[in-house]
PDB file of C-alpha atoms in Angstrom:
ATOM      1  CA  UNK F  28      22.080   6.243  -2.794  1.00 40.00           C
ATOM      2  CA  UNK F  29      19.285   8.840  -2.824  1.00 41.00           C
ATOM      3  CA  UNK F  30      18.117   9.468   0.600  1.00 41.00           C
ATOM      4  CA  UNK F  31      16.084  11.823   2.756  1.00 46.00           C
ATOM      5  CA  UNK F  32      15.000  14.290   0.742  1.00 46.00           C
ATOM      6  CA  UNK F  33      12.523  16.488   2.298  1.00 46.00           C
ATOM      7  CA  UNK F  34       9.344  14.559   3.480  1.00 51.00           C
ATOM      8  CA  UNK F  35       6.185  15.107   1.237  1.00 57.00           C
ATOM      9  CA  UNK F  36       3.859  16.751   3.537  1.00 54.00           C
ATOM     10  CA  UNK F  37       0.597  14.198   4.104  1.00 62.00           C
ATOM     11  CA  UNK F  38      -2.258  15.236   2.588  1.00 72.00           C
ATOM     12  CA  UNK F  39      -5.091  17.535   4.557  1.00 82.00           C
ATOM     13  CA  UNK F  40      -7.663  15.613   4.999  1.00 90.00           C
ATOM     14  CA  UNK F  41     -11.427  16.473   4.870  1.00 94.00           C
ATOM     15  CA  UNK F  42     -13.930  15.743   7.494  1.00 94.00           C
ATOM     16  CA  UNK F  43     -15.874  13.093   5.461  1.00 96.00           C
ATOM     17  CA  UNK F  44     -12.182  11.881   4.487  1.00 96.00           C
ATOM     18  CA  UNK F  45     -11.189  11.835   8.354  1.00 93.00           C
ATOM     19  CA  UNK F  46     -14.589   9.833   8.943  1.00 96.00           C
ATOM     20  CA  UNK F  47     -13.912   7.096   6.538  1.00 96.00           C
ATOM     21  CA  UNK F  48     -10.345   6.625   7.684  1.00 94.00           C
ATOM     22  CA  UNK F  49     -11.793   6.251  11.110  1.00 94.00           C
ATOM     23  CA  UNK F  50     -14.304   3.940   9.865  1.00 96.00           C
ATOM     24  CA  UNK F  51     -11.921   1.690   8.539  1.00 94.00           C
ATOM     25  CA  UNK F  52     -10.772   1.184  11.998  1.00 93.00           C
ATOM     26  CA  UNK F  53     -13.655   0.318  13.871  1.00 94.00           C
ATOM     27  CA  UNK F  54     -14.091  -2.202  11.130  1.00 94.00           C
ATOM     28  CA  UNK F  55     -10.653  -3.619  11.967  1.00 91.00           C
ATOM     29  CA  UNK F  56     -11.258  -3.544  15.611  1.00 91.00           C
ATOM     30  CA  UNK F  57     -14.943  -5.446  14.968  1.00 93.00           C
ATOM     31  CA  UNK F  58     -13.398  -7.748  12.609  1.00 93.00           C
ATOM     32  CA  UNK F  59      -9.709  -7.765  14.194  1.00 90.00           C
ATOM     33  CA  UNK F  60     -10.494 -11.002  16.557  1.00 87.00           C
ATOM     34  CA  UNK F  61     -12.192 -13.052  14.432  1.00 89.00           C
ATOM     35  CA  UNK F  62      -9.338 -12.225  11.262  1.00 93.00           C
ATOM     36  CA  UNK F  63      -6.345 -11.371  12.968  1.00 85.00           C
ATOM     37  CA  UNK F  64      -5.981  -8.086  10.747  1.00 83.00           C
ATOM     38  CA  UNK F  65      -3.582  -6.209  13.176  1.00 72.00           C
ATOM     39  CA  UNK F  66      -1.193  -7.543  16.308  1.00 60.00           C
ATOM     40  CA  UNK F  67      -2.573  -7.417  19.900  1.00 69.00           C
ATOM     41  CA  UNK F  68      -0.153  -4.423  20.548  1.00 66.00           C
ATOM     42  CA  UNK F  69      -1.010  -2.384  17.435  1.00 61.00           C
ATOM     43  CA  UNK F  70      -5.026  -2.533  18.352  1.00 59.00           C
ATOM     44  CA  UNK F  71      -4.421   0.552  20.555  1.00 65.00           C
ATOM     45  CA  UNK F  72      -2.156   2.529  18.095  1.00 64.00           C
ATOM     46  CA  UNK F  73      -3.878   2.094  14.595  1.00 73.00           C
ATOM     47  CA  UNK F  74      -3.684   5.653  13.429  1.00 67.00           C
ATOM     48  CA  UNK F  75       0.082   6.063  15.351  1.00 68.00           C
ATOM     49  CA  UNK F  76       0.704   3.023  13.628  1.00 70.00           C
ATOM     50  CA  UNK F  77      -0.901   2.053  10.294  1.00 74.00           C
ATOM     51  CA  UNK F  78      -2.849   5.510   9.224  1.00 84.00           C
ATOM     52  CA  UNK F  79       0.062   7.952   9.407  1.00 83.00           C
ATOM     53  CA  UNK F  80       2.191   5.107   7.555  1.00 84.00           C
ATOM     54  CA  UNK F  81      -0.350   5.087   4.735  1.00 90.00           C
ATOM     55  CA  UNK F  82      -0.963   8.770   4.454  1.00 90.00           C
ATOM     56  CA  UNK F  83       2.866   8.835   3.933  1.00 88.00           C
ATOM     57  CA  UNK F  84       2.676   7.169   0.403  1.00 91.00           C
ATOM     58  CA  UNK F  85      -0.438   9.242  -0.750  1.00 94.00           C
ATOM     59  CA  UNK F  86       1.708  12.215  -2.550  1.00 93.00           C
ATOM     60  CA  UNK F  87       3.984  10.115  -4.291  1.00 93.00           C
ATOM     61  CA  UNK F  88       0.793   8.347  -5.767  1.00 96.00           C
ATOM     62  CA  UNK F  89      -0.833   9.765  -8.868  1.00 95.00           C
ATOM     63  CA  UNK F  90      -4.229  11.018  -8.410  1.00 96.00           C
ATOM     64  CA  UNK F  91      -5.171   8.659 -11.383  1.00 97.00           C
ATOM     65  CA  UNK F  92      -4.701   5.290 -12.686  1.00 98.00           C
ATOM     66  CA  UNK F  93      -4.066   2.150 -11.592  1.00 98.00           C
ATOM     67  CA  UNK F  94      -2.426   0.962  -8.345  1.00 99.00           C
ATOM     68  CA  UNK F  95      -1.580  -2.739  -6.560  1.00 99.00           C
ATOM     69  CA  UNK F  96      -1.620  -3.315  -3.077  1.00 98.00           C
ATOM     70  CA  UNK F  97       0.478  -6.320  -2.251  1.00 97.00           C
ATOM     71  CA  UNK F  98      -0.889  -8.629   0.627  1.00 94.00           C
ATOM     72  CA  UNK F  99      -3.228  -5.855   1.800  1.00 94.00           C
ATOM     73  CA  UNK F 100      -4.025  -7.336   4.956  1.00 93.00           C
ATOM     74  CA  UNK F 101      -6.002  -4.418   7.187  1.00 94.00           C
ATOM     75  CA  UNK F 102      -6.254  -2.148   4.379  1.00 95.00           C
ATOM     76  CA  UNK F 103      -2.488  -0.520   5.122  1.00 93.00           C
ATOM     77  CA  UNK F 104      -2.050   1.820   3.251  1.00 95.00           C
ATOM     78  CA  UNK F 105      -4.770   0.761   0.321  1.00 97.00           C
ATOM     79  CA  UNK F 106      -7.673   2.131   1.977  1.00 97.00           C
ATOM     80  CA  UNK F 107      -6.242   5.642   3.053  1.00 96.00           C
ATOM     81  CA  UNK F 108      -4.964   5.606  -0.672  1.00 97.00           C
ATOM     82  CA  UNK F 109      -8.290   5.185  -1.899  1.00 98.00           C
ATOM     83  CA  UNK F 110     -10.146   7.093   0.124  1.00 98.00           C
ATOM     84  CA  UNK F 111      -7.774  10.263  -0.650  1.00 96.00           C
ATOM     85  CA  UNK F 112      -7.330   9.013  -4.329  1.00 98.00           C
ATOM     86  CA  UNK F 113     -11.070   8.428  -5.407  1.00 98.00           C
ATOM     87  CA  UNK F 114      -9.991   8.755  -9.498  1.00 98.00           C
ATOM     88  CA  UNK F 115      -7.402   6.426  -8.684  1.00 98.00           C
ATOM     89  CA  UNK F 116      -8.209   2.486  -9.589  1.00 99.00           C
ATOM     90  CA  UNK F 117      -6.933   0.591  -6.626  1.00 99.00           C
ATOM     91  CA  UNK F 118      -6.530  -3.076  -6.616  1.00 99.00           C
ATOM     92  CA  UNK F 119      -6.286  -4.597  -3.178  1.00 98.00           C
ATOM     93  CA  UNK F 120      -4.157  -8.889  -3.623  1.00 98.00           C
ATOM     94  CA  UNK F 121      -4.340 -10.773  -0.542  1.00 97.00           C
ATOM     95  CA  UNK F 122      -4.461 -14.364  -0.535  1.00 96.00           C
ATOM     96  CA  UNK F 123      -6.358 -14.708   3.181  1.00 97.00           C
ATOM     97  CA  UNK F 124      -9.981 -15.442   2.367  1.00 98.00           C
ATOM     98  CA  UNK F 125     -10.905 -13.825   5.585  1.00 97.00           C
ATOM     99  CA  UNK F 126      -8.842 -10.670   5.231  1.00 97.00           C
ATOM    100  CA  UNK F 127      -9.999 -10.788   1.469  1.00 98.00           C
ATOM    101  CA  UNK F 128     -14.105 -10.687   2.943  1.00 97.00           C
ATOM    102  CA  UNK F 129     -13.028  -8.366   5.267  1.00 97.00           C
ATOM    103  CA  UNK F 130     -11.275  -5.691   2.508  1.00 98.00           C
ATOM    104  CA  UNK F 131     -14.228  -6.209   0.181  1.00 99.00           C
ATOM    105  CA  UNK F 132     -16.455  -5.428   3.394  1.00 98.00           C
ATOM    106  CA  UNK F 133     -14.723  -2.360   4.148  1.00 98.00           C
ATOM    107  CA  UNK F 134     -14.683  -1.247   0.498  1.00 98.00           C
ATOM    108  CA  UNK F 135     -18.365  -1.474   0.874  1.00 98.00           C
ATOM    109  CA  UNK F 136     -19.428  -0.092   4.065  1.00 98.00           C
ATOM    110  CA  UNK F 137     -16.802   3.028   2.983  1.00 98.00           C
ATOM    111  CA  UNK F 138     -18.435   3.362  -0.272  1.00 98.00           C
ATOM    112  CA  UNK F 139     -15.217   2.828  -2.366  1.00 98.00           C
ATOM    113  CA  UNK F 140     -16.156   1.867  -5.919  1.00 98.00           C
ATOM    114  CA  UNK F 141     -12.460   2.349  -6.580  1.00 99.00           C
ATOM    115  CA  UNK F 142     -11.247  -0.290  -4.529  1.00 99.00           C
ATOM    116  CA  UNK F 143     -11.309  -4.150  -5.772  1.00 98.00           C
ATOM    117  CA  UNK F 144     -10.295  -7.320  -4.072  1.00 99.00           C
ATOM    118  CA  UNK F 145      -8.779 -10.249  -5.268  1.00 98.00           C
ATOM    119  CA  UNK F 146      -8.075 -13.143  -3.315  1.00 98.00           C
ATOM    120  CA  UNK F 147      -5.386 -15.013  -5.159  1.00 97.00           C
ATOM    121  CA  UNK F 148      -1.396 -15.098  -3.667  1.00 95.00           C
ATOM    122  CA  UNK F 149       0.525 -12.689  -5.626  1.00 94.00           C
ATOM    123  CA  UNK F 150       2.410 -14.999  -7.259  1.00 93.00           C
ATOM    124  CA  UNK F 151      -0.172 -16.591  -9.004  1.00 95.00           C
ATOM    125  CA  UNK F 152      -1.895 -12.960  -9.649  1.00 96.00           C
ATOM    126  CA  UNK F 153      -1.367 -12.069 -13.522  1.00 94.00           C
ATOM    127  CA  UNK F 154      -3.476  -8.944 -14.511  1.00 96.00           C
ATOM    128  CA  UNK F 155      -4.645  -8.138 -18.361  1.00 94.00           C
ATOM    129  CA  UNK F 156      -3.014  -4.331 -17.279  1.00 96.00           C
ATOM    130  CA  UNK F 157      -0.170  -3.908 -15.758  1.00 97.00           C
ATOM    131  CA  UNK F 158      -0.013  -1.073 -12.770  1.00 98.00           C
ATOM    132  CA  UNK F 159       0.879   2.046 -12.667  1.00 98.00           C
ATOM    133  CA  UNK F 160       2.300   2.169  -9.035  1.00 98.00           C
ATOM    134  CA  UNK F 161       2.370  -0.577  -6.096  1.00 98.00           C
ATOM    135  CA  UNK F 162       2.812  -0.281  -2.753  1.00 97.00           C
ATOM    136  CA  UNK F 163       3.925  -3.511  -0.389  1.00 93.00           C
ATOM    137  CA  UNK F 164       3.901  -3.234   3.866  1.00 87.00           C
ATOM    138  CA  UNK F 165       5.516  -6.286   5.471  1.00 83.00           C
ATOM    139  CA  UNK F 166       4.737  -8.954   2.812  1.00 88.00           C
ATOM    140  CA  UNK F 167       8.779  -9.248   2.138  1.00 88.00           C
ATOM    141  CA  UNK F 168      11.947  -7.542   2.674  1.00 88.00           C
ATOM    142  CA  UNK F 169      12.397  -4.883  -0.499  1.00 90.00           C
ATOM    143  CA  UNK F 170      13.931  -6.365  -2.940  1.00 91.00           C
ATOM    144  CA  UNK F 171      12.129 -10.335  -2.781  1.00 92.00           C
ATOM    145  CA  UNK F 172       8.846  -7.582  -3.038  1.00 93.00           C
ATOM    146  CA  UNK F 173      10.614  -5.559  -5.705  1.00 94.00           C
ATOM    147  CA  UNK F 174      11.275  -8.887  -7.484  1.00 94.00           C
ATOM    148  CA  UNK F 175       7.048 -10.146  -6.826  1.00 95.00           C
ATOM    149  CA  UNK F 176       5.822  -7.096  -8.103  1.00 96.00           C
ATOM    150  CA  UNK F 177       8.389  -5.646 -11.127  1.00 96.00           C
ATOM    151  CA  UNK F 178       6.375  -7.885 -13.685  1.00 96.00           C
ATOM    152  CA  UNK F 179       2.951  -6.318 -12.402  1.00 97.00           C
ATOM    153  CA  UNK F 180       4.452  -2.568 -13.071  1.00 97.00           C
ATOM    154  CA  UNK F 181       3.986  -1.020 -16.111  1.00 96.00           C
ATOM    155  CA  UNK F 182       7.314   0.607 -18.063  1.00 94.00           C
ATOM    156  CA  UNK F 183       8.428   3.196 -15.345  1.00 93.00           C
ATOM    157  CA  UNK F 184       5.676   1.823 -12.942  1.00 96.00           C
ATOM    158  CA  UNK F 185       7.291   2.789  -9.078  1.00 97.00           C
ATOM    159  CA  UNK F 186       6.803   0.645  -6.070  1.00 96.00           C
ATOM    160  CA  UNK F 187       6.781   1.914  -2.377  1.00 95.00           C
ATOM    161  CA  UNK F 188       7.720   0.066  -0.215  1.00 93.00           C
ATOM    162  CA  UNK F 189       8.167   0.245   3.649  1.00 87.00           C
ATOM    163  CA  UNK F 190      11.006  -0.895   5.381  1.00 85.00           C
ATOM    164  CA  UNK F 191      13.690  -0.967   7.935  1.00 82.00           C
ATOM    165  CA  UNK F 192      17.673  -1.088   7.092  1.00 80.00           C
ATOM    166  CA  UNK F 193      18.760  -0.093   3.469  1.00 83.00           C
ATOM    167  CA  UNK F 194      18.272  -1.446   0.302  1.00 84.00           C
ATOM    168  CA  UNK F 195      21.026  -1.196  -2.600  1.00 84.00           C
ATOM    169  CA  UNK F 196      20.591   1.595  -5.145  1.00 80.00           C
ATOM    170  CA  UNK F 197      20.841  -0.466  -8.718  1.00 80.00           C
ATOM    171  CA  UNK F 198      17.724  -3.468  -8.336  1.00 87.00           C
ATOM    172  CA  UNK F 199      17.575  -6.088 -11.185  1.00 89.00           C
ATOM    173  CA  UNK F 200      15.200  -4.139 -13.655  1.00 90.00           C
ATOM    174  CA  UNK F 201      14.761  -1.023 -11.700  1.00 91.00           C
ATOM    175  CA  UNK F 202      16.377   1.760  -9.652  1.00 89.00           C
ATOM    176  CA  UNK F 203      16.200   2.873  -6.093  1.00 90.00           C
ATOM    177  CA  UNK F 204      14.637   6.925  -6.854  1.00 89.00           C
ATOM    178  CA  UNK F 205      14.647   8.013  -3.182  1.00 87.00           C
ATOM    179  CA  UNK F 206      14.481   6.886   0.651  1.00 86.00           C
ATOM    180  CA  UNK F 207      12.294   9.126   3.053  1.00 82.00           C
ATOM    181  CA  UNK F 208      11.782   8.648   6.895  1.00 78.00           C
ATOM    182  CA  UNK F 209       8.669   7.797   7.029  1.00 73.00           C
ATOM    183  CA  UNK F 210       7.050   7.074  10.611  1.00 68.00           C
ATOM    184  CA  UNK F 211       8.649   4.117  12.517  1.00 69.00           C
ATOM    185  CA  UNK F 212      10.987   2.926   9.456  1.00 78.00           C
ATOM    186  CA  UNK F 213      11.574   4.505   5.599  1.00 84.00           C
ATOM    187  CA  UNK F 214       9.684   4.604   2.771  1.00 88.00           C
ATOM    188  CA  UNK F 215      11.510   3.822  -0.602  1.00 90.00           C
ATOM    189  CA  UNK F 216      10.520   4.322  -4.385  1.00 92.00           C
ATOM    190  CA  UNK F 217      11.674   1.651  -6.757  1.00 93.00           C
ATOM    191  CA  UNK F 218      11.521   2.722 -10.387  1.00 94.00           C
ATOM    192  CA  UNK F 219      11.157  -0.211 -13.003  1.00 93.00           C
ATOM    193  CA  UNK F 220      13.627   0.066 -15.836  1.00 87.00           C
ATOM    194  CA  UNK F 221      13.868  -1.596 -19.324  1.00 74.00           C
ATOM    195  CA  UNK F 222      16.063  -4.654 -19.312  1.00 66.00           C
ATOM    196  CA  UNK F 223      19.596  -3.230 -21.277  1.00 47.00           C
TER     197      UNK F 223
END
């Protein structure tokens, strides 16, 4: 099984870029009692926690076209992906209507007219284009998310997904590319194959 190659170093970000990020989560900490967007003992580590994680997905995410956010929650990692990937279309599925207000909200306030929300569970979610990449955080362990999102990839589409433990290298319609440390737990790319 591919593992560990050498981590993709996050991307530098720019003072405006650093801003938004930061922005997002003020908005999470306004918003986080009334929505329930992170747990009690992430609210003092959000960039330890949730930013870092996100920033770790950004290079192995084209700089253009489309990308799914499973059960986006907070915004992890969709809104540092947007914010770095501005030519990038980024679709943000979460099924809470709350979280869902909240997303579009911060999409808004961080001027993201990249970023669109759909409140709908993921299973019932069925796009006119499929995506180019996904990424999934804590919605399912990897492969009941590889098995969600595979119809929503394109030919080739990758997911990332993070994760603790190991996942096996051959997945029903796909293939396990590589496994990277990535801040408290890995980060694995899942490649979607044609059915032999």
């Amino acid at each position: 099984m591919p593992f560990d190659p050498p981590p993709a170093a996050p991307p530098a970000l720019s003072d405006k870029d650093r801003h938004r990020l930061e922005t997002h989560l003020e908005l999470i900490r306004q918003w986080n009692d009334a929505v329930g967007l992170v747990s009690e003992r992430d609210s003092g580590l959000l960039w330890e926690r949730h930013v870092l994680d996100s920033l770790a997905v950004v290079p192995h995410i084209s700089k253009q076209g489309r990308h799914l956010d499973a059960g986006s929650g907070g915004g992890f990692p969709a809104i540092p992906v947007a914010v770095l990937r501005p030519s990038l279309e980024v679709t943000l599925v979460e099924r809470s209507q709350r979280k869902s207000a909240f997303l579009r909200h911060a999409a808004f306030e961080l001027d993201l007219p990249n970023v669109s929300v759909v409140c709908r569970d993921l299973r019932q979610f069925s796009p006119i284009r499929r995506f180019d990449t996904a990424t999934a955080r804590g919605i399912a362990p990897p492969v009941a998310a590889w098995r969600m999102l595979r119809p929503l990839l394109a030919e080739s589409g990758r997911l990332l997904v993070h994760h603790a433990g190991d996942i096996p290298a051959e997945i029903e319609g796909g293939a396990l590319i590589a496994t990277r440390s990535a801040g408290r737990g890995r980060l694995s790319e899942i490649e979607r194959r044609a059915k032999s």
